[in-house]
Short mmCIF file of C-alpha atoms in Angstrom, two decimals:
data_model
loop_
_atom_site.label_atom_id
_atom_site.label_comp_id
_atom_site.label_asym_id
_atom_site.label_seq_id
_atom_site.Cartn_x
_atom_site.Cartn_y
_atom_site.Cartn_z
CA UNK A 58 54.38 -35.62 -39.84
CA UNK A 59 51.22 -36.05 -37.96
CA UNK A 60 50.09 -34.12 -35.00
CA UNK A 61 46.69 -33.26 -33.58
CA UNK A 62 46.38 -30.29 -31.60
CA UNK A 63 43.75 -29.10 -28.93
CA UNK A 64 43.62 -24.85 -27.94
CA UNK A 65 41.67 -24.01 -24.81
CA UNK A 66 40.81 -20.26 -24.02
CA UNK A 67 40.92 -19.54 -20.08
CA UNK A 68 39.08 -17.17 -18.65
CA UNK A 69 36.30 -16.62 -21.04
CA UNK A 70 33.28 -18.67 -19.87
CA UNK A 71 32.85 -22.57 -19.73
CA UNK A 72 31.72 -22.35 -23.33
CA UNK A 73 34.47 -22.05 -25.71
CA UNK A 74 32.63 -22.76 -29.26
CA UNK A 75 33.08 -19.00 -30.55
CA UNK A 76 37.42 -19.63 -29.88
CA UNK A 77 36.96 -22.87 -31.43
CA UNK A 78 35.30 -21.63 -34.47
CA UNK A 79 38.04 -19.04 -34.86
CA UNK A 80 41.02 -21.81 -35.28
CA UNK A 81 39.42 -24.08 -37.01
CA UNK A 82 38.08 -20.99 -39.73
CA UNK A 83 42.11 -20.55 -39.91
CA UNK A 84 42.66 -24.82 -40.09
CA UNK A 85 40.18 -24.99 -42.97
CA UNK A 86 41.34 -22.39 -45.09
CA UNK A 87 44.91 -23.09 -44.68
CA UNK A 88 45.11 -25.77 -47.12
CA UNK A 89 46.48 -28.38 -45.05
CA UNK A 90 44.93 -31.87 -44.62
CA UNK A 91 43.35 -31.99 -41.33
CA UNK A 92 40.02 -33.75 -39.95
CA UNK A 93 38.48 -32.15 -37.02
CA UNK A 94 37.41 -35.17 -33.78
CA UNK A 95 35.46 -33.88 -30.56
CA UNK A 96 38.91 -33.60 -28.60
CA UNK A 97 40.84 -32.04 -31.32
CA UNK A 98 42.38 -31.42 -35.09
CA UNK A 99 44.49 -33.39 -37.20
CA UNK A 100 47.01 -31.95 -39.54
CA UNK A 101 49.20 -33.33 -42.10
CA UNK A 102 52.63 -31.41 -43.01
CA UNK A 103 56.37 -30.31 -42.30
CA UNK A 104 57.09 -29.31 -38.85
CA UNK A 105 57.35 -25.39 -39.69
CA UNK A 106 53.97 -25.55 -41.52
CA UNK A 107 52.19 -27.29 -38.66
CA UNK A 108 53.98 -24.59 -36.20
CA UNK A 109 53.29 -21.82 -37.33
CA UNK A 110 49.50 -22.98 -38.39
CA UNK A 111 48.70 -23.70 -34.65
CA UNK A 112 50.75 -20.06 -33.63
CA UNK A 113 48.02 -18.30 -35.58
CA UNK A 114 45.48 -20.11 -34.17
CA UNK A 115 46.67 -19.27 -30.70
CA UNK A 116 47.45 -15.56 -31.95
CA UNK A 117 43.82 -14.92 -32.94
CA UNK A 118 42.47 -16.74 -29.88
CA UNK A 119 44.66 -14.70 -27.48
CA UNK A 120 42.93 -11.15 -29.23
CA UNK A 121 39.97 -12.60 -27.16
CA UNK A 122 41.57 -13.29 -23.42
CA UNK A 123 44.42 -13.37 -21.93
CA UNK A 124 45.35 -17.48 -21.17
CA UNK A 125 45.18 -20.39 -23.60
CA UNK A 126 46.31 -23.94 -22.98
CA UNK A 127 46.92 -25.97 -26.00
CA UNK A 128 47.98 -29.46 -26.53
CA UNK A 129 50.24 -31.05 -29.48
CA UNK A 130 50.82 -34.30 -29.81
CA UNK A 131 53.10 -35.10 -32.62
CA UNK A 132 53.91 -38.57 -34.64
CA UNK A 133 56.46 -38.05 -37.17
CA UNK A 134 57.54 -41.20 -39.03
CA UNK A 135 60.14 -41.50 -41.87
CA UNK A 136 59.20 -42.73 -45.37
CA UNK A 137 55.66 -42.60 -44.37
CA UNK A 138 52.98 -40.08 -46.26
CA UNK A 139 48.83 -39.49 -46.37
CA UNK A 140 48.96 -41.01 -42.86
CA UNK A 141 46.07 -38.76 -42.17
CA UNK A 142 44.11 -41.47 -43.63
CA UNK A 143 46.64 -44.54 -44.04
CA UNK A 144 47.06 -44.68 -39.87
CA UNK A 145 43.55 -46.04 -39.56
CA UNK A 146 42.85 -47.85 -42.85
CA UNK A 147 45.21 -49.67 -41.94
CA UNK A 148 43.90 -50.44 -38.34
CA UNK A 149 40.73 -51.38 -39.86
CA UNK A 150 42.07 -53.88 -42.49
CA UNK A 151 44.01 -55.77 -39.50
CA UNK A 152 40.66 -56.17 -37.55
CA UNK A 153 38.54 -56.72 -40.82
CA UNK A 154 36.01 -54.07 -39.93
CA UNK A 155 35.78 -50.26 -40.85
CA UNK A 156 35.61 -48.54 -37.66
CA UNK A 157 33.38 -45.40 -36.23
CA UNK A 158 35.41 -42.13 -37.47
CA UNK B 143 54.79 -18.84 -22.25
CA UNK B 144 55.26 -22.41 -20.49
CA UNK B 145 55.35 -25.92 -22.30
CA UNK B 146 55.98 -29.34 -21.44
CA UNK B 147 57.37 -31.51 -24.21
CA UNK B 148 58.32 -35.15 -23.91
CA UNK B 149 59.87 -36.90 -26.84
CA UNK B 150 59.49 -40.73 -27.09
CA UNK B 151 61.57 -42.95 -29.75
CA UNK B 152 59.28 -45.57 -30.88
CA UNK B 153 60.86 -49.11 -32.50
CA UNK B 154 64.70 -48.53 -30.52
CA UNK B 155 63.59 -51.17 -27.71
CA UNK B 156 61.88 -50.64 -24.34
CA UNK B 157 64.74 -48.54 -22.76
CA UNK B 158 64.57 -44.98 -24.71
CA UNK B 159 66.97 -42.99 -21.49
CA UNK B 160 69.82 -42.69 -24.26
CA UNK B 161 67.69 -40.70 -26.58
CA UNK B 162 66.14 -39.01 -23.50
CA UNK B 163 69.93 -38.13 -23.06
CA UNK B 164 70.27 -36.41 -25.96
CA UNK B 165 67.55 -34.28 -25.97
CA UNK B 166 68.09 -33.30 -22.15
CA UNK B 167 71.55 -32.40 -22.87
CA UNK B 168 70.40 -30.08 -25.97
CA UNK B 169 67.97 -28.41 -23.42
CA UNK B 170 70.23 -27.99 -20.50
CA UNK B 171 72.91 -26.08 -22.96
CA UNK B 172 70.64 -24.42 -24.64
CA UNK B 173 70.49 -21.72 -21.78
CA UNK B 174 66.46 -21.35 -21.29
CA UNK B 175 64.89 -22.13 -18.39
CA UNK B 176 63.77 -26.19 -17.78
CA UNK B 177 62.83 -28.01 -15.15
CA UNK B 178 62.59 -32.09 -15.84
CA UNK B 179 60.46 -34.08 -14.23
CA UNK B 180 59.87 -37.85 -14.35
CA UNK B 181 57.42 -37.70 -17.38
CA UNK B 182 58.54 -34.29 -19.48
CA UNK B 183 60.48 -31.16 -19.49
CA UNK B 184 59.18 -27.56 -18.73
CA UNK B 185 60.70 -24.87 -20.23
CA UNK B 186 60.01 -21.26 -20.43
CA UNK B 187 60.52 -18.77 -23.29
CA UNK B 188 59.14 -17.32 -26.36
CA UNK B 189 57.41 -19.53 -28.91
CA UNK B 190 59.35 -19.67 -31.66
CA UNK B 191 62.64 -20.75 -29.19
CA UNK B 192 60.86 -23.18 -27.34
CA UNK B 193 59.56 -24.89 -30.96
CA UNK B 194 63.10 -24.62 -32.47
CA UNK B 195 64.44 -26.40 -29.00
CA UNK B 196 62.05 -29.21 -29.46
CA UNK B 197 62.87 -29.38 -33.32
CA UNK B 198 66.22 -29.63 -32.20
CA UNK B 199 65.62 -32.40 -29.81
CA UNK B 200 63.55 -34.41 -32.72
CA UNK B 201 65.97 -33.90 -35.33
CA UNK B 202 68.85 -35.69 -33.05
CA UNK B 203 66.68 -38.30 -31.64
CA UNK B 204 65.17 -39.17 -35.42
CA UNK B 205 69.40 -39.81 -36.17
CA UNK B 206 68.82 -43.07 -34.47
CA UNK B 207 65.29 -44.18 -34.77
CA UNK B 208 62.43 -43.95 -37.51
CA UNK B 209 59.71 -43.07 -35.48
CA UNK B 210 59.21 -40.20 -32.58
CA UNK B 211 56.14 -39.41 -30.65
CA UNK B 212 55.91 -35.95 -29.35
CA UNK B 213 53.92 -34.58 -27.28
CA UNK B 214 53.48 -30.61 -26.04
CA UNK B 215 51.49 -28.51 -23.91
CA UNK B 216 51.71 -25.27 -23.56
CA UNK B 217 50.39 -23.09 -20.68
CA UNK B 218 50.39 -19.24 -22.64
CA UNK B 219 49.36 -16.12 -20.07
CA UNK B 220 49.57 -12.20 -21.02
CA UNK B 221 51.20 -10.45 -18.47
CA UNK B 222 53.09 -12.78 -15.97
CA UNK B 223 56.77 -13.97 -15.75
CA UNK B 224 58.88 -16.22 -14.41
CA UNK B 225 56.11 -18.87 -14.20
CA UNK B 226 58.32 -21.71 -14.02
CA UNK B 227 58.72 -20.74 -10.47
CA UNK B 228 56.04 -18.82 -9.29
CA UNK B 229 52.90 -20.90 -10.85
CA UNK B 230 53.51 -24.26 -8.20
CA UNK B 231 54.60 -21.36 -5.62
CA UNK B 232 51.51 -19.51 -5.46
CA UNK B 233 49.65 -22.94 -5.34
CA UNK B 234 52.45 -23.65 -2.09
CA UNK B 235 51.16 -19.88 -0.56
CA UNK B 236 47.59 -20.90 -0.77
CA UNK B 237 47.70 -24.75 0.57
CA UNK B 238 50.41 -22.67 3.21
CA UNK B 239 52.73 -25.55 2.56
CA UNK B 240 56.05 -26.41 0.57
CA UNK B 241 55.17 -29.68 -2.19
CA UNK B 242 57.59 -32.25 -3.06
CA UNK B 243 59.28 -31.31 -6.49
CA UNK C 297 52.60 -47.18 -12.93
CA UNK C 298 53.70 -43.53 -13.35
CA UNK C 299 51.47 -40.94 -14.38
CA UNK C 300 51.86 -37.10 -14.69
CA UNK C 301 48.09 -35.44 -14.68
CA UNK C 302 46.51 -31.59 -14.86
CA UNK C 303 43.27 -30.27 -13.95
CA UNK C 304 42.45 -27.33 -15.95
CA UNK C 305 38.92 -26.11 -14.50
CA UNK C 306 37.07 -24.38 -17.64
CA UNK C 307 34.58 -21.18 -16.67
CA UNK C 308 36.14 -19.85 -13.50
CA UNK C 309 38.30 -17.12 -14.66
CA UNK C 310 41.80 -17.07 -15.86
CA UNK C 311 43.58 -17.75 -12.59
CA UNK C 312 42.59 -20.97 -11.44
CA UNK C 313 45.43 -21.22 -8.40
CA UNK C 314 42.62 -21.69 -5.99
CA UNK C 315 41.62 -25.03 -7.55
CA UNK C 316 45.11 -26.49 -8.54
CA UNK C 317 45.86 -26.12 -4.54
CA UNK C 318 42.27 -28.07 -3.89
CA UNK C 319 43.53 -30.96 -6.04
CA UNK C 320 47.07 -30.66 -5.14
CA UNK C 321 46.32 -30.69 -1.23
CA UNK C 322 44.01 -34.02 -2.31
CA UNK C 323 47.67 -35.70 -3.85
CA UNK C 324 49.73 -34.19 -0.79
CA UNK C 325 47.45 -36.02 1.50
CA UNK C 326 46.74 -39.10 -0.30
CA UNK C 327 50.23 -40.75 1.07
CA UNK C 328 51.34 -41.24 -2.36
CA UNK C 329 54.56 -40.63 -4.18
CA UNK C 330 54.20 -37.89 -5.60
CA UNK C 331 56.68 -34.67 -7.48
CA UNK C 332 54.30 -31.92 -8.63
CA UNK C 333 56.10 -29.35 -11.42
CA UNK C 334 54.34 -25.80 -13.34
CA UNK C 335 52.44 -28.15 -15.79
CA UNK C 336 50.74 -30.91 -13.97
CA UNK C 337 51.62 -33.50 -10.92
CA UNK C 338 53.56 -36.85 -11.26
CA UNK C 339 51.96 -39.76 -9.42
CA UNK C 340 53.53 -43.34 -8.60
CA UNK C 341 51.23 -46.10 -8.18
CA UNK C 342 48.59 -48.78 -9.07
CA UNK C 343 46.30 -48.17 -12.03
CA UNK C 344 42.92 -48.21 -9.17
CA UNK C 345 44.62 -46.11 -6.80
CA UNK C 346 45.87 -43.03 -9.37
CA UNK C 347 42.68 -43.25 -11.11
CA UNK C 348 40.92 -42.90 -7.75
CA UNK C 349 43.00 -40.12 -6.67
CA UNK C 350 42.62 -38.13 -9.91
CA UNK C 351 38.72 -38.53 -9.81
CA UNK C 352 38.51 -37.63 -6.52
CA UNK C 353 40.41 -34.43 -7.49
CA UNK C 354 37.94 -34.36 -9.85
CA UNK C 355 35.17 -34.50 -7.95
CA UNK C 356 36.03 -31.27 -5.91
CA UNK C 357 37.28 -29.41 -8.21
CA UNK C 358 34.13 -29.54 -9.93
CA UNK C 359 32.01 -28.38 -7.08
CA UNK C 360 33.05 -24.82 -7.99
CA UNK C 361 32.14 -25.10 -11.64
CA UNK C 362 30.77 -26.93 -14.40
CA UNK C 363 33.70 -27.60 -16.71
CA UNK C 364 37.27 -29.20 -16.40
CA UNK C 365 39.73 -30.48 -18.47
CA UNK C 366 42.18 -33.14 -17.24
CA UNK C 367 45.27 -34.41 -18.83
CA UNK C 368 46.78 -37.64 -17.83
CA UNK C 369 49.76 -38.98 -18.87
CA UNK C 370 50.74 -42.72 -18.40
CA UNK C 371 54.55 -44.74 -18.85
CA UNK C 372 53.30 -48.15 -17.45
CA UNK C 373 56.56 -51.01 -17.40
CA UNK C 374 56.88 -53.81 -15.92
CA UNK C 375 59.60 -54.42 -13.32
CA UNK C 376 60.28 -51.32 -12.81
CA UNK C 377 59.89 -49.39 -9.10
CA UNK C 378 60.99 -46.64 -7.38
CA UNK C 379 60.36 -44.92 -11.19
CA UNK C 380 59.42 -41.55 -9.57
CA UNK C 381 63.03 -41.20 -8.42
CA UNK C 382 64.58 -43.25 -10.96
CA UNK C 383 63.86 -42.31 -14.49
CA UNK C 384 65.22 -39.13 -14.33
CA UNK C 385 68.45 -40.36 -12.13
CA UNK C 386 69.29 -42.34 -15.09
CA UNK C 387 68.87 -39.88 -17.59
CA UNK C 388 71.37 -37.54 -15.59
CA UNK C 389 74.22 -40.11 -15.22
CA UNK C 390 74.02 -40.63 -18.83
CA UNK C 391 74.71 -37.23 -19.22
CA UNK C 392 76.54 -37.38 -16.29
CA UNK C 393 75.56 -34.15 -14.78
CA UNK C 394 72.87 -33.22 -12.44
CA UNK C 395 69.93 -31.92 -13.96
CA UNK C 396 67.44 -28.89 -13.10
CA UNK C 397 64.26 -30.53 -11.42
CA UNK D 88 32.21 -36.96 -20.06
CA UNK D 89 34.43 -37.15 -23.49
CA UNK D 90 37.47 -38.39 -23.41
CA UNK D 91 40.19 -38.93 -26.05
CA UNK D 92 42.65 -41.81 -25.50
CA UNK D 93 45.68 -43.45 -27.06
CA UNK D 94 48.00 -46.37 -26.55
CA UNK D 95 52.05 -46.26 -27.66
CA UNK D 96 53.41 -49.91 -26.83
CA UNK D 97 57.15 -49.02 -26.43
CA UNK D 98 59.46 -52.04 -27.04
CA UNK D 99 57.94 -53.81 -30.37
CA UNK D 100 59.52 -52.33 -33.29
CA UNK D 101 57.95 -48.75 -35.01
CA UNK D 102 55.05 -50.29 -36.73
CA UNK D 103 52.31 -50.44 -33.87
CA UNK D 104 49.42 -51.42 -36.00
CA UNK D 105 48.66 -54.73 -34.59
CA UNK D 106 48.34 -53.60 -30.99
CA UNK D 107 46.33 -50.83 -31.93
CA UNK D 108 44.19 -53.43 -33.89
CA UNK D 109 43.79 -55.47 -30.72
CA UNK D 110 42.46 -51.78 -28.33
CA UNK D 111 40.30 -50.84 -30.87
CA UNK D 112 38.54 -53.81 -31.31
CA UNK D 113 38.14 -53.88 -27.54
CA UNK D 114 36.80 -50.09 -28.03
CA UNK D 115 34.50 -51.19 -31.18
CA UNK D 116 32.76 -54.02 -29.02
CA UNK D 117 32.53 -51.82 -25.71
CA UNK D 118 29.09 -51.03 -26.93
CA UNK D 119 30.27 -47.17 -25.76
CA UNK D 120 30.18 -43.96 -28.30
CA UNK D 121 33.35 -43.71 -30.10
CA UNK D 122 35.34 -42.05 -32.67
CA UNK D 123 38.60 -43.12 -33.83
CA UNK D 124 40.71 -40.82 -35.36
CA UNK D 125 44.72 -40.97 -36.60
CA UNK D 126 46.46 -39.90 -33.64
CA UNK D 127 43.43 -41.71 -30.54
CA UNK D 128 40.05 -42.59 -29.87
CA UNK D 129 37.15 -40.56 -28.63
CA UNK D 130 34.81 -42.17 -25.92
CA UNK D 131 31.87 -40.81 -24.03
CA UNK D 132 30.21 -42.11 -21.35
CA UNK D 133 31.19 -42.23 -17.05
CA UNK D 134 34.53 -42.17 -15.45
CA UNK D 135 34.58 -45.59 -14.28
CA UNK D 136 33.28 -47.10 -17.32
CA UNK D 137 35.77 -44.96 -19.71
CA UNK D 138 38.48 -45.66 -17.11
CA UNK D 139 37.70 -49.56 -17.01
CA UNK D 140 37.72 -49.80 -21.07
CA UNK D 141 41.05 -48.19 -21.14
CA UNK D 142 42.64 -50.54 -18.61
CA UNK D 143 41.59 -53.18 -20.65
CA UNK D 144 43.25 -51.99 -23.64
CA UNK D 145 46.11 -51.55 -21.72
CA UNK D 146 46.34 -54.95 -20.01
CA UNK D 147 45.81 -56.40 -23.72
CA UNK D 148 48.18 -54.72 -25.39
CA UNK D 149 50.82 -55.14 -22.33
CA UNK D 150 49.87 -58.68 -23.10
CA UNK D 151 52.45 -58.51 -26.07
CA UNK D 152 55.35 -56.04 -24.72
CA UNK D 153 56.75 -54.81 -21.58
CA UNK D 154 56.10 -51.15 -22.03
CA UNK D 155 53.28 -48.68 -22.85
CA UNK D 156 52.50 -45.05 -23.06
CA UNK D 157 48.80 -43.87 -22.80
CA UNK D 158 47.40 -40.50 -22.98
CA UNK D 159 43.96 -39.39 -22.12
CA UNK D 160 42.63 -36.10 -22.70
CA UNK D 161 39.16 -35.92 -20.49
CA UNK D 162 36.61 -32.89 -21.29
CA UNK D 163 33.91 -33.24 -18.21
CA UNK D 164 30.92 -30.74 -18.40
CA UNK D 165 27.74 -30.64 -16.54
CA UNK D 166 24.24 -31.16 -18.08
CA UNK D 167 25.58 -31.61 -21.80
CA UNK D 168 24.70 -35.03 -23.16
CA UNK D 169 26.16 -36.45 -27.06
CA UNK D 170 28.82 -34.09 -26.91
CA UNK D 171 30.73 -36.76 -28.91
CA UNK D 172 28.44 -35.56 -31.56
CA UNK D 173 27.40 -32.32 -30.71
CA UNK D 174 30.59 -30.32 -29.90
CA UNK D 175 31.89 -30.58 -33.97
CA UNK D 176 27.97 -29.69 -34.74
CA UNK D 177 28.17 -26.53 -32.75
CA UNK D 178 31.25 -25.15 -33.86
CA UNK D 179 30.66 -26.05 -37.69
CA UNK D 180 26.67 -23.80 -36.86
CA UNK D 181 29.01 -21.19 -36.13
CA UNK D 182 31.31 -21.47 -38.89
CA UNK D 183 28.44 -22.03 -41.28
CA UNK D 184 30.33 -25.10 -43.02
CA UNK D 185 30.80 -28.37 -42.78
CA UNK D 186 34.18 -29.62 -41.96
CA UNK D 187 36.34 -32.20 -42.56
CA UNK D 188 36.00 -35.17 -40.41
#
């Protein structure tokens, strides 16, 4: 299963690098595949694994305010793995051309 | 916490309402408060039931279909309740007017 | 078209009420369909006219600060009208049971 | 302003590939910033030119199907230029590593 996920802090300034730094810390050393994109993170996993990765992310962001909006976005496909790199490979070979990542 | 979560069957045809069917009718029994709307369902609860609710609604839909795309987002604030109702209320107390729902 | 969109102003505090009702008086006025719900505002339209409508919410909104973070969600199909009202209608006689909206 | 976009043709089987072929080569000869990643594609530049290459996309890819889903995620901030770059770049200074991308 795929999913990319976003966490915004509210309420803690228009710059939100320091929250940021703090999940993705938590992304990196979990073990999981995952690529970090200006809008978000990719993971790779089970559904449980993925859950309860993003829950600590928003549990350590929440020591540090008091509203957080986060955004999942989830494509699970059957018989399907290493889609974390696969999905756009295989993009790229249809158009002939490796694209900006 | 609030989330909206939308579940969308990829590869059963264009029309996906009997899927949609069987995810609203695991939300409306499952007792927590929902609220659907044309593009996604609101519910309102603790994190760990409102993941295991949308598991729930993947699992079934993935019985007829090989592909899902999920998508949630999560509104989390310390401190305040019954948000389902009283977040597009106090928007309806400020404007000083009721909004179509 | 449908679309469901959310404003989430970044750097103004954690209650942000007073600019939801800015952009949600912009919708209410606009003349167009139109359900708003806790997690973001469901528009019916033409691709110009709800893009137009969102940046002008946009536009406002950012007047009173120097972030925001908007959400829009599209289900474009062809044929279809009256999809405001509609999609969820035939999701509940499915089930056959009214729904909460 | 960054925005992060993707495009779910609904009605033409689970494997999507070719559609998503047909946007991103549309994206790739835009001449505009962008990132692709598995789950969208990251653009910066104005509203109306981000808004314009997305309706293309979507009037291609609606081209071959009757049905499509598109999300766009939109992070708009005030005085920051290559944040398509620079907002990775930041959080990595903080982390003091270099992440996966």
């Amino acid at each position: 299963m795929l999913a990319e996920f976003s966490i915004i802090p509210i309420g803690v300034g228009s710059s939100i690098g320091d929250q940021l730094a703090i999940a993705l810390k938590i992304v990196d050393e979990s073990g999981m595949p995952y690529k970090v994109n200006p809008m978000g993170t990719v993971v790779e996993g089970e559904w449980d694994n993925i859950m309860n990765l993003i829950k600590q992310c928003r549990d350590e962001v929440m020591k540090k305010g008091d509203r957080v909006i986060i955004s999942i976005t989830i494509d699970d496909r059957k018989g399907k793995q290493n889609r974390i790199e696969e999905k756009v490979a295989s993009v790229e070979k249809r158009i002939g051309k490796i694209l900006k990542k």
